[in-house]
Amino acid sequence: MTSEIVVVPHTHWDREWYEPHDVFRLRLVHMLDRLIGILEAEPEYRFTLDGQAAAIEDYLEMRPDMRDRVVALVEREQLSVGPFLILLDEFGCDGETIIRNLELGRAASARLGRTMPVGYLPDMFGHAAQMPQILSGFGIRHSALWRGVPADIAEHAFSWVAPNGDAVRCEYLFDGYGNGLDMFALPGQLPELAPDYAARTASWYGDDPVLAMLGTDHSAPPEDLAEVIRDYDAGGREPHLSIATLDGHLARYATDAATLAALPQVHGEMRSHARGNLLPGVFSIRTNLKREMARSEQALTAAERLDLMYGTRDHRSFFDTAWYRIVESTAHDSVTGCGVDATAEQVGTRIHTAGHIARGVIDTVLRDVSTAVSPALHLVFNPSGFARRAQVEVTLHGVDAGSLSAGVQLLDPLTTVLGDERMRTADLPKILRRIHGRELFGQQINGYEWGERSLRFQVAESPQGVWDLATFTVELEERVAADAAGDDVWHVETIADPRHRALLAVDVDGLALAAVGETTAPASADAVTVTSGSLSNGALTATVNPDGTVRIDGADGSSIDGALALVDDGDCGDSYNYGPVDAASAVSAPSSVEVTVLEEGPLRGRIRIRRVYDLPERLDADRRRSTSTVPLVTETTIELREGEGFLRVGIDYVNTASDHRLRVLVPVDGAGLDSSRSAGQYGTTVRGREAEGGWGEFPLPTYPAYRFAAAGSTAVLVQKLSEYELVSTADAPDALAVTLSRSVGMMSVNVHPLRDEPAGSEIPVPGAQYLGVAVHTDLAILVGADDATAVRAADLFRHDPLVVRGSGAADGPLPEAAFPVRLSGDVVLESARRVGTEAELRFVNYLTEEREVAFTSPGDWARVDLAGEVQDGAFDAAAARAVGGGMLSIRRAIDGSRQVSD
């Protein structure tokens, strides 16, 4: 049995949860005020600040005068901070966001003098497969965590191995991150409690020191801890007690390859319920938060790519701010939506802020490059690394159907009469207040005409000719002066050029610009054909069934039927866990179905399926679904584009019922399948049909997907964090059930049918019922495909092209990219950005087998780790390969003409 217990004082500081951020921050500031005094007075005292630098940044924002004192404690290694900016939910964001989290956290910690070199993950709701590779990429060789570890681990340390083979030493907090609290719970009882705890954990630690984590949620440090331990040790008692930071304790353990290989091995993700609750219902609560998170992530990565290739201004501080807002919203009580309504509102605002910054950068760079061509052309940027045939939606003026190329699909005409009113002469000066420069009603003034008591403006999307506001003002004032009484009535019109919404087809390389116009858009070699109930191209046919479900037939003979059925169940759970009620109360049959063709091809076909479901209004006091019903109107839009091998789907509804879960079913090509797969966080994970249980939570086999979920040769591509389950029904194939939303009214309930203990306090969260809230979900269905096809399709599905109308005087050459990139094959380009005066590209192989990177670009590239340290200064792009599940980051200098000033 061990002769030592190492006490690690800490606090687990949920930055926001059952209170919003600023309420918790006030408590944090007071706690840290006290802690700093304790550490300064007791040189033997040590404290670990929860692995997230945001806690100390929040503190110093309120107490900037304390920075020097904090720095001194960090440098003396009494206070450990970082390496993360925020303790994230690893499944609640994309893989790149996890990398940026560590970048921001390590930088913030380094500004204080030192970063804790431990991947501390104490309270995440499970762990993503690629975390060991991400940690290793930053030179972090230790981790420590609690939830999700499988039941066959029976030692305090194991080797956690990523899909590519990278491994870190993992200290297993099997008793939780507050396991040392009981030893100090009763004053004066430490001499009895310490040996007892050492004996009870002897099978885990053997001769190694016992790790006693002394702290819990929002806990304050015990002021007399150092004195209590000195008094205990003064009597020469066994086991000996010492105080350390977490990294100070773990530094005693080697992390070389041989040592890690000798430890028990855990490969990939950890989502076992064996010794801790995973709370999987957080994946499907407040789904709009998840949607906005993914939208902002995608917009931000697109903005970085566009800015790297074509930007000439310095946007680095804007990107830093946007990523900070994204990362701080990934906390395990933030984007998960399991906090109170006020917290969810604040998180949503932050996420939107990041998206707004991204849009600002995109608009600015596109506006700058738009001067290269005239308004007759549109410039299209492809944010994906893969070349593609794209369709972009634009506005065409003065449409002459006979002059349009075959690569144009007219959608619907836009109104030309923007203003039509009668005004007294005395009111004519109001017109001047409507005009901003030459903008009027969102259009550009290209002409005007005075008549007999009439005024007509001619406007268009693009300016033409000269607009002289001063001359117009004089003319208006003359007419006002001529009518002394001001009572004459004028007919004032604002007329736009004839306009149509339209689709233009365009071929565009990865990370590249292309120009396209209404007379040059290339014709399709795979046109979409549409009937009253079907969509077809060369790859597939989608046919709407009478019940509103869809049959999908692939050109290769693959087929699924009954796709997009909706199933609604009662939910007596909370924001953490779905709570099933009587299965017989499920609603799956619509009360009405209406099918409408929206677009008839040839570039894009769309059909809307409007279904109405009569749902129980709520749960009654006995947790049964009420007999009173409310109509839920759902609109499912299926969409097929030329040349695409997957069916796009949009599902919309405004929620009208309480206490329920709504899921969409996609059958797969098989029955009794033993596993499913999903991609996200830079890896693909295979999962069985049953989850491992053992703790006080039923192991419901619902899992997270961030890019796609698949079973057999059917894949569902998703745009955001989505909860899915592989389900089976009698006499039918298996199906992927994707949750659209859950509606509940409590943050946590004390009595839950699938969980033995509360996940938090019983706090009402009426906002989580989503009553009156519009819910929109984008997904796509791919049949008869392998994972390589799904990986490429998911990337194209996530990254729609960006488009801007030309604004130049003439059509000139297109702007040159900072460097051309050509990417083919199966490895995905995940990040392309400026880092100082260098360009950085990051690639990920989501497949289990090694693949060629299939990347070419001029210039000298160096392979770097995630911290930016050069690993191979003579990188050969032509010969580069990525191991299964591997990431590859490379950098090169940006030409001086493309660099931005510091």
mmCIF file of C-alpha atoms in Angstrom, residues 284 286-288 566-568 609-613 615 631-637 650-657 660-664 720 738-743 769-778:
data_model
loop_
_atom_site.group_PDB
_atom_site.id
_atom_site.type_symbol
_atom_site.label_atom_id
_atom_site.label_comp_id
_atom_site.label_asym_id
_atom_site.label_seq_id
_atom_site.Cartn_x
_atom_site.Cartn_y
_atom_site.Cartn_z
ATOM 1 C CA SER A 284 -30.458 17.554 -28.216
ATOM 2 C CA ARG A 286 -31.726 23.922 -27.157
ATOM 3 C CA THR A 287 -30.743 22.721 -30.633
ATOM 4 C CA ASN A 288 -30.728 26.264 -32.012
ATOM 5 C CA LEU A 566 -41.142 12.008 -38.061
ATOM 6 C CA VAL A 567 -41.680 10.377 -34.667
ATOM 7 C CA ASP A 568 -42.672 12.342 -31.578
ATOM 8 C CA ILE A 609 -43.702 18.346 -47.912
ATOM 9 C CA ARG A 610 -46.085 19.983 -45.456
ATOM 10 C CA ARG A 611 -47.220 17.606 -42.699
ATOM 11 C CA VAL A 612 -49.394 18.354 -39.711
ATOM 12 C CA TYR A 613 -49.156 16.238 -36.534
ATOM 13 C CA LEU A 615 -49.342 16.237 -30.580
ATOM 14 C CA PRO A 631 -51.196 20.902 -34.214
ATOM 15 C CA LEU A 632 -47.507 20.874 -35.116
ATOM 16 C CA VAL A 633 -47.029 22.080 -38.692
ATOM 17 C CA THR A 634 -43.818 20.771 -40.239
ATOM 18 C CA GLU A 635 -42.355 21.708 -43.600
ATOM 19 C CA THR A 636 -39.744 19.358 -45.025
ATOM 20 C CA THR A 637 -37.983 20.613 -48.141
ATOM 21 C CA GLY A 650 -34.415 21.152 -44.613
ATOM 22 C CA ILE A 651 -36.934 20.628 -41.799
ATOM 23 C CA ASP A 652 -38.822 23.573 -40.301
ATOM 24 C CA TYR A 653 -41.451 23.939 -37.611
ATOM 25 C CA VAL A 654 -42.518 26.264 -34.842
ATOM 26 C CA ASN A 655 -42.812 24.205 -31.681
ATOM 27 C CA THR A 656 -46.295 24.146 -30.143
ATOM 28 C CA ALA A 657 -46.083 21.364 -27.508
ATOM 29 C CA HIS A 660 -41.582 15.959 -25.961
ATOM 30 C CA ARG A 661 -38.842 14.796 -28.327
ATOM 31 C CA LEU A 662 -39.132 14.984 -32.118
ATOM 32 C CA ARG A 663 -36.922 12.766 -34.272
ATOM 33 C CA VAL A 664 -36.530 12.158 -38.012
ATOM 34 C CA LYS A 720 -24.302 20.903 -36.492
ATOM 35 C CA VAL A 738 -31.752 12.022 -35.604
ATOM 36 C CA THR A 739 -33.197 14.228 -32.881
ATOM 37 C CA LEU A 740 -34.543 17.553 -34.156
ATOM 38 C CA SER A 741 -35.326 18.971 -30.719
ATOM 39 C CA ARG A 742 -36.280 18.102 -27.158
ATOM 40 C CA SER A 743 -38.606 20.242 -25.068
ATOM 41 C CA GLN A 769 -39.549 24.066 -23.779
ATOM 42 C CA TYR A 770 -39.037 26.009 -27.040
ATOM 43 C CA LEU A 771 -42.701 26.985 -27.132
ATOM 44 C CA GLY A 772 -43.238 29.312 -30.078
ATOM 45 C CA VAL A 773 -39.620 28.873 -31.181
ATOM 46 C CA ALA A 774 -38.806 28.233 -34.829
ATOM 47 C CA VAL A 775 -36.539 25.212 -35.284
ATOM 48 C CA HIS A 776 -34.645 24.615 -38.519
ATOM 49 C CA THR A 777 -32.474 21.597 -39.283
ATOM 50 C CA ASP A 778 -30.342 21.001 -42.377
#
